[in-house]
C-alpha positions as semicolon CSV with decimal commas, in nm:
position;residue;x (nm);y (nm);z (nm)
1;M;-1,929;3,520;0,633
2;N;-1,580;3,619;0,749
3;R;-1,566;3,313;0,975
4;L;-1,666;3,087;0,686
5;A;-1,401;3,242;0,461
6;L;-1,140;3,201;0,735
7;C;-1,228;2,834;0,786
8;L;-1,220;2,775;0,412
9;S;-0,880;2,941;0,376
10;R;-0,742;2,734;0,664
11;A;-0,872;2,415;0,506
12;I;-0,716;2,503;0,170
13;A;-0,387;2,588;0,339
14;R;-0,388;2,260;0,531
15;V;-0,445;2,057;0,213
16;T;-0,187;2,241;0,004
17;E;0,094;2,321;0,248
18;A;0,187;1,969;0,356
19;A;0,130;1,603;0,279
20;L;-0,090;1,484;0,567
21;G;-0,056;1,153;0,746
22;P;0,311;1,078;0,664
23;Y;0,332;0,796;0,918
24;Q;-0,002;0,648;0,813
25;T;0,089;0,640;0,445
26;A;0,429;0,494;0,532
27;V;0,276;0,208;0,729
28;V;0,023;0,146;0,451
29;R;0,311;0,133;0,203
30;I;0,506;-0,110;0,419
31;G;0,200;-0,325;0,491
32;F;0,090;-0,373;0,131
33;A;0,444;-0,413;-0,001
34;A;0,512;-0,680;0,261
35;T;0,183;-0,857;0,185
36;W;0,254;-0,869;-0,189
37;L;0,618;-0,969;-0,143
38;L;0,534;-1,254;0,094
39;F;0,258;-1,373;-0,138
40;L;0,487;-1,382;-0,442
41;L;0,757;-1,566;-0,249
42;R;0,515;-1,822;-0,109
43;E;0,355;-1,885;-0,447
44;Y;0,685;-1,898;-0,636
45;P;0,668;-2,279;-0,680
46;H;0,310;-2,239;-0,812
47;R;0,362;-1,928;-1,025
48;Q;0,314;-2,119;-1,352
49;E;-0,027;-2,254;-1,252
50;L;-0,140;-1,916;-1,121
51;Y;-0,013;-1,668;-1,377
52;G;0,209;-1,847;-1,628
53;P;0,142;-1,873;-2,002
54;D;0,070;-2,246;-1,968
55;G;-0,167;-2,215;-1,671
56;P;-0,531;-2,331;-1,664
57;W;-0,644;-1,979;-1,757
58;S;-0,472;-1,976;-2,095
59;F;-0,309;-1,685;-2,272
60;D;-0,588;-1,675;-2,533
61;L;-0,865;-1,669;-2,271
62;A;-0,690;-1,387;-2,086
63;Q;-0,663;-1,190;-2,411
64;Q;-1,033;-1,234;-2,481
65;L;-1,132;-1,121;-2,132
66;T;-0,908;-0,814;-2,125
67;A;-1,031;-0,719;-2,472
68;D;-1,380;-0,693;-2,320
69;N;-1,308;-0,536;-1,980
70;H;-0,996;-0,337;-2,084
71;A;-0,810;-0,447;-1,772
72;F;-0,441;-0,360;-1,763
73;T;-0,185;-0,642;-1,765
74;A;0,165;-0,629;-1,908
75;L;0,184;-1,010;-1,909
76;L;-0,020;-1,024;-2,230
77;A;0,253;-0,841;-2,419
78;S;0,412;-1,182;-2,483
79;D;0,348;-1,548;-2,405
80;N;0,720;-1,620;-2,391
81;Q;0,824;-1,820;-2,084
82;A;1,142;-1,616;-2,028
83;Y;0,939;-1,293;-2,036
84;F;0,709;-1,425;-1,765
85;E;1,000;-1,533;-1,543
86;V;1,168;-1,193;-1,576
87;F;0,842;-1,012;-1,505
88;Y;0,774;-1,220;-1,194
89;F;1,126;-1,149;-1,068
90;V;1,081;-0,775;-1,131
91;A;0,751;-0,783;-0,938
92;V;0,931;-0,940;-0,641
93;V;1,207;-0,678;-0,657
94;A;0,953;-0,395;-0,682
95;G;0,776;-0,519;-0,369
96;A;1,105;-0,536;-0,178
97;L;1,216;-0,189;-0,290
98;L;0,881;-0,032;-0,202
99;L;0,898;-0,203;0,136
100;V;1,226;-0,030;0,224
101;G;1,126;0,292;0,049
102;W;1,390;0,321;-0,221
103;R;1,285;0,571;-0,491
104;T;0,926;0,531;-0,383
105;R;0,781;0,731;-0,671
106;A;0,930;0,494;-0,929
107;T;0,895;0,175;-0,727
108;S;0,530;0,249;-0,643
109;L;0,459;0,264;-1,016
110;L;0,648;-0,060;-1,073
111;F;0,464;-0,214;-0,779
112;M;0,129;-0,111;-0,928
113;V;0,221;-0,255;-1,268
114;G;0,324;-0,584;-1,106
115;V;0,007;-0,616;-0,898
116;L;-0,233;-0,525;-1,177
117;S;-0,054;-0,735;-1,438
118;L;-0,042;-1,054;-1,234
119;Q;-0,391;-1,025;-1,089
120;N;-0,555;-0,932;-1,421
121;R;-0,370;-1,214;-1,596
122;S;-0,572;-1,469;-1,396
123;V;-0,872;-1,300;-1,243
124;F;-1,028;-1,615;-1,097
125;V;-0,754;-1,705;-0,848
126;G;-0,794;-1,405;-0,616
127;D;-0,997;-1,330;-0,305
128;G;-1,110;-1,024;-0,111
129;G;-0,757;-0,944;0,001
130;D;-0,641;-0,939;-0,361
131;N;-0,915;-0,691;-0,446
132;V;-0,801;-0,460;-0,166
133;L;-0,439;-0,489;-0,278
134;H;-0,549;-0,423;-0,637
135;L;-0,710;-0,093;-0,541
136;M;-0,448;0,022;-0,292
137;S;-0,161;-0,038;-0,532
138;F;-0,318;0,222;-0,760
139;Y;-0,387;0,473;-0,482
140;L;-0,033;0,448;-0,343
141;V;0,104;0,590;-0,668
142;F;-0,048;0,929;-0,583
143;T;0,081;0,942;-0,225
144;R;0,413;1,069;-0,095
145;C;0,456;0,750;0,103
146;G;0,832;0,780;0,145
147;Q;0,839;1,081;0,379
148;V;0,930;0,869;0,681
149;W;1,054;0,516;0,745
150;S;1,222;0,491;0,405
151;L;1,560;0,503;0,238
152;D;1,436;0,813;0,056
153;A;1,382;0,994;0,386
154;R;1,724;0,886;0,513
155;R;1,890;1,008;0,193
156;A;1,708;1,341;0,217
157;A;1,807;1,379;0,583
158;R;2,173;1,314;0,507
159;A;2,169;1,563;0,219
160;S;2,000;1,826;0,439
161;A;2,256;1,772;0,717
162;A;2,542;1,800;0,469
163;R;2,408;2,130;0,334
164;A;2,369;2,260;0,689
165;R;2,739;2,186;0,748
166;G;2,829;2,369;0,429
167;E;2,935;2,054;0,247
168;R;2,878;1,993;-0,121
169;V;2,608;1,737;-0,195
170;A;2,680;1,508;-0,489
171;P;2,420;1,533;-0,769
172;D;2,163;1,258;-0,792
173;R;2,250;1,018;-1,072
174;A;2,028;0,722;-0,987
175;G;1,708;0,924;-1,027
176;P;1,774;1,056;-1,380
177;A;1,903;0,714;-1,488
178;L;1,587;0,548;-1,357
179;W;1,377;0,814;-1,530
180;A;1,556;0,757;-1,864
181;V;1,520;0,379;-1,849
182;S;1,150;0,398;-1,756
183;G;1,086;0,647;-2,036
184;L;1,254;0,418;-2,287
185;V;1,040;0,124;-2,171
186;L;0,722;0,331;-2,197
187;L;0,819;0,453;-2,543
188;V;0,890;0,102;-2,670
189;A;0,560;-0,024;-2,525
190;A;0,369;0,262;-2,691
191;L;0,535;0,218;-3,029
192;T;0,478;-0,159;-3,033
193;G;0,118;-0,128;-2,913
194;R;0,185;-0,331;-2,598
195;T;0,053;-0,093;-2,335
196;G;-0,135;-0,364;-2,149
197;G;-0,496;-0,280;-2,235
198;G;-0,701;0,025;-2,145
199;W;-0,576;0,382;-2,127
200;L;-0,585;0,472;-1,756
201;V;-0,270;0,299;-1,631
202;P;-0,054;0,405;-1,930
203;A;-0,180;0,763;-1,883
204;V;-0,081;0,755;-1,514
205;L;0,262;0,618;-1,604
206;W;0,325;0,888;-1,865
207;A;0,191;1,166;-1,641
208;T;0,414;1,060;-1,352
209;W;0,713;1,032;-1,583
210;A;0,651;1,385;-1,715
211;G;0,594;1,516;-1,360
212;A;0,930;1,377;-1,249
213;A;1,098;1,556;-1,540
214;L;0,931;1,885;-1,446
215;W;1,033;1,844;-1,082
216;W;1,397;1,784;-1,177
217;A;1,401;2,071;-1,427
218;A;1,246;2,312;-1,173
219;G;1,506;2,223;-0,915
220;R;1,796;2,255;-1,160
221;W;1,714;2,548;-1,386
222;A;1,443;2,759;-1,220
223;R;1,579;3,097;-1,107
224;T;1,305;3,144;-0,847
225;P;1,152;2,895;-0,601
226;E;0,797;2,948;-0,730
227;P;0,796;2,662;-0,987
228;R;0,920;2,415;-0,726
229;I;0,666;2,544;-0,473
230;L;0,386;2,504;-0,729
231;L;0,487;2,145;-0,802
232;D;0,510;2,078;-0,429
233;V;0,155;2,209;-0,384
234;V;0,028;1,983;-0,665
235;A;0,202;1,682;-0,510
236;N;0,049;1,762;-0,169
237;I;-0,300;1,791;-0,317
238;L;-0,264;1,457;-0,495
239;H;-0,128;1,295;-0,180
240;N;-0,404;1,427;0,046
241;G;-0,672;1,334;-0,206
242;A;-0,535;0,981;-0,235
243;L;-0,514;0,952;0,143
244;F;-0,879;1,053;0,172
245;V;-0,975;0,795;-0,094
246;I;-0,785;0,521;0,092
247;M;-0,970;0,604;0,413
248;A;-1,305;0,621;0,233
249;E;-1,235;0,289;0,062
250;A;-1,163;0,118;0,394
251;C;-1,483;0,260;0,543
252;L;-1,682;0,150;0,238
253;I;-1,546;-0,204;0,262
254;Y;-1,653;-0,240;0,625
255;A;-1,987;-0,064;0,581
256;T;-2,096;-0,275;0,284
257;A;-1,970;-0,596;0,445
258;G;-2,159;-0,520;0,765
259;W;-2,486;-0,423;0,596
260;Y;-2,479;-0,730;0,372
261;K;-2,422;-0,949;0,677
262;I;-2,725;-0,801;0,848
263;Q;-2,942;-0,933;0,565
264;G;-2,818;-1,292;0,606
265;S;-3,027;-1,529;0,816
266;R;-2,721;-1,700;0,966
267;W;-2,586;-1,367;1,082
268;Q;-2,924;-1,276;1,224
269;D;-2,950;-1,593;1,435
270;G;-2,587;-1,568;1,549
271;T;-2,450;-1,889;1,392
272;A;-2,266;-1,759;1,082
273;V;-1,917;-1,790;1,232
274;Y;-1,973;-2,160;1,307
275;Y;-1,989;-2,278;0,946
276;P;-1,657;-2,161;0,797
277;L;-1,481;-2,316;1,095
278;H;-1,595;-2,657;0,973
279;L;-1,510;-2,621;0,605
280;D;-1,203;-2,822;0,509
281;Y;-1,078;-2,538;0,288
282;F;-1,077;-2,298;0,585
283;S;-0,961;-2,536;0,857
284;P;-0,581;-2,559;0,869
285;W;-0,610;-2,634;1,242
286;P;-0,922;-2,853;1,289
287;A;-0,863;-2,896;1,662
288;L;-0,849;-2,520;1,715
289;A;-1,161;-2,468;1,502
290;D;-1,348;-2,732;1,705
291;L;-1,239;-2,566;2,028
292;L;-1,365;-2,224;1,920
293;S;-1,695;-2,352;1,782
294;A;-1,772;-2,576;2,080
295;N;-1,903;-2,282;2,284
296;G;-2,231;-2,159;2,138
297;T;-2,225;-1,838;2,340
298;L;-1,879;-1,751;2,208
299;V;-1,990;-1,815;1,850
300;M;-2,294;-1,591;1,896
301;L;-2,087;-1,310;2,051
302;V;-1,827;-1,322;1,774
303;T;-2,098;-1,327;1,505
304;Y;-2,290;-1,029;1,643
305;G;-1,970;-0,847;1,740
306;T;-1,835;-0,872;1,387
307;V;-2,148;-0,715;1,241
308;I;-2,166;-0,442;1,503
309;V;-1,799;-0,344;1,460
310;Q;-1,816;-0,335;1,081
311;V;-2,136;-0,131;1,066
312;A;-2,035;0,108;1,345
313;F;-1,673;0,173;1,247
314;P;-1,731;0,445;0,981
315;F;-1,944;0,638;1,231
316;T;-1,677;0,625;1,504
317;L;-1,421;0,827;1,306
318;F;-1,556;1,138;1,478
319;N;-1,471;0,995;1,821
320;R;-1,103;0,912;1,851
321;R;-1,127;0,689;2,159
322;V;-1,410;0,473;2,029
323;K;-1,244;0,454;1,687
324;N;-0,919;0,329;1,839
325;V;-1,101;0,061;2,038
326;L;-1,288;-0,069;1,732
327;L;-0,972;-0,047;1,523
328;A;-0,786;-0,268;1,769
329;A;-1,080;-0,509;1,767
330;M;-1,083;-0,531;1,387
331;M;-0,708;-0,586;1,365
332;T;-0,730;-0,856;1,629
333;E;-1,015;-1,020;1,439
334;H;-0,809;-1,025;1,118
335;A;-0,514;-1,175;1,303
336;V;-0,742;-1,450;1,434
337;I;-0,879;-1,509;1,082
338;A;-0,523;-1,544;0,952
339;V;-0,450;-1,825;1,198
340;V;-0,783;-2,001;1,243
341;L;-0,913;-1,985;0,884
342;G;-0,574;-1,999;0,712
343;L;-0,611;-1,667;0,526
344;P;-0,286;-1,484;0,610
345;F;-0,264;-1,262;0,304
346;F;-0,627;-1,153;0,320
347;S;-0,573;-1,060;0,685
348;L;-0,245;-0,880;0,615
349;A;-0,409;-0,677;0,339
350;M;-0,697;-0,575;0,564
351;I;-0,466;-0,490;0,855
352;A;-0,257;-0,276;0,618
353;A;-0,573;-0,094;0,506
354;D;-0,682;-0,046;0,868
355;S;-0,342;0,105;0,951
356;V;-0,435;0,429;0,778
357;F;-0,651;0,507;1,086
358;L;-0,378;0,445;1,346
359;P;-0,300;0,747;1,569
360;T;0,013;0,942;1,478
361;S;0,137;0,939;1,838
362;F;0,121;0,559;1,847
363;L;0,307;0,529;1,518
364;Q;0,575;0,771;1,638
365;R;0,625;0,565;1,954
366;L;0,632;0,249;1,744
367;G;0,898;0,402;1,518
368;G;1,098;0,510;1,821
369;W;1,090;0,159;1,969
370;A;1,200;0,012;1,637
371;A;1,483;0,265;1,604
372;R;1,610;0,193;1,956
373;A;1,592;-0,182;1,897
374;R;1,787;-0,135;1,573
375;D;2,051;0,071;1,751
376;R;2,091;-0,194;2,020
377;V;2,138;-0,466;1,759
378;F;2,396;-0,272;1,558
379;R;2,581;-0,149;1,865
380;R;2,629;-0,508;1,978
381;T;2,805;-0,584;1,651
382;D;2,992;-0,250;1,637
383;P;3,022;-0,067;1,974
384;E;3,179;0,238;1,802
385;L;2,858;0,328;1,621
386;P;2,687;0,642;1,758
387;V;2,334;0,621;1,890
388;Q;2,085;0,757;1,636
389;R;1,787;0,952;1,765
390;F;1,453;0,888;1,597
391;P;1,316;1,216;1,453
392;E;0,981;1,345;1,565
393;A;0,711;1,457;1,321
394;D;0,816;1,822;1,321
395;E;1,183;1,726;1,264
396;R;1,142;1,499;0,963
397;P;1,320;1,621;0,649
398;R;1,130;1,746;0,351
399;V;1,168;1,500;0,067
400;G;1,117;1,572;-0,298
401;F;0,878;1,461;-0,566
402;G;1,040;1,118;-0,576
403;A;0,923;1,026;-0,227
């Protein structure tokens, strides 16, 4: 009984004391922000046909559908062309800001609003990658995904170093200004009845807005550290819960895909991979598709291998070495799909989801290589710049509620 209580107390302490997987959530943030940003930029010439008020899926049809399914989309607040153009531009900016990790708490909310609004405006133009992005944009709101590899982390590190030197740190003005503007927008949307349909997303927006106010007030006026510690514990619990959901979602995607494939006759006889290679819609490189499908043994191995990897992956999470091997195989498969079948954004979304399982040691080495490459580039342009050392996991600064 004592051993059980000890294990339970350790588990509770682990969940509440720190936000787990800082590097994993950072790479998931970067991956999905980059996927969405690249998609919006590539489809910019076609934005009217996809999501505009004069597209094939008309404004009235979208209103009727969202009235039935209560899907959130801010694009139905107005059918004005200028409003759509401004919203599309804001969605692009939100993706870029989340990518670099600037005010990740606010930009993750703006990113979620952009993804849900555009995708729910025209629900029939998406694919499996859009569905993954749709879900992950919501989960990212609850994570502290700016702890590392972000402008938030760099700002927190500089402030911490300044305090250690005894210097005065200038008060944050951008955060309160961003909070005031977002609150005004939410208030106007609520008073005009243009909350986008449904109650869940507006409730999340208001709850996060109120949480940011509590965090700021606790840091400014609380006489003891207990209120800030309590809010930190709540943020850690939300982060760790969201991280678990992201991992479970990825496992569920692969498990269901693998078990559904098993039931298909083409997957059972080992020929399923052959057919999409010869569809015009999925053949940007016909010569490459013909080369890959010419070998029947290769087609059979890829077909069976895909099913085996997808079904087995959730069960390999208890064995780190096997999990890493299958993870590399799945990422390689998605990279091949991006090139051979012409589905780059689907593949990027799946690789970003897979990244949550990458080992922390590998991500730390990857960050170190990137930091050294950055230093070399900047030192070539300015030899006087000092070399910056990449912080290890136990050296990273603690960032606040906004990260």
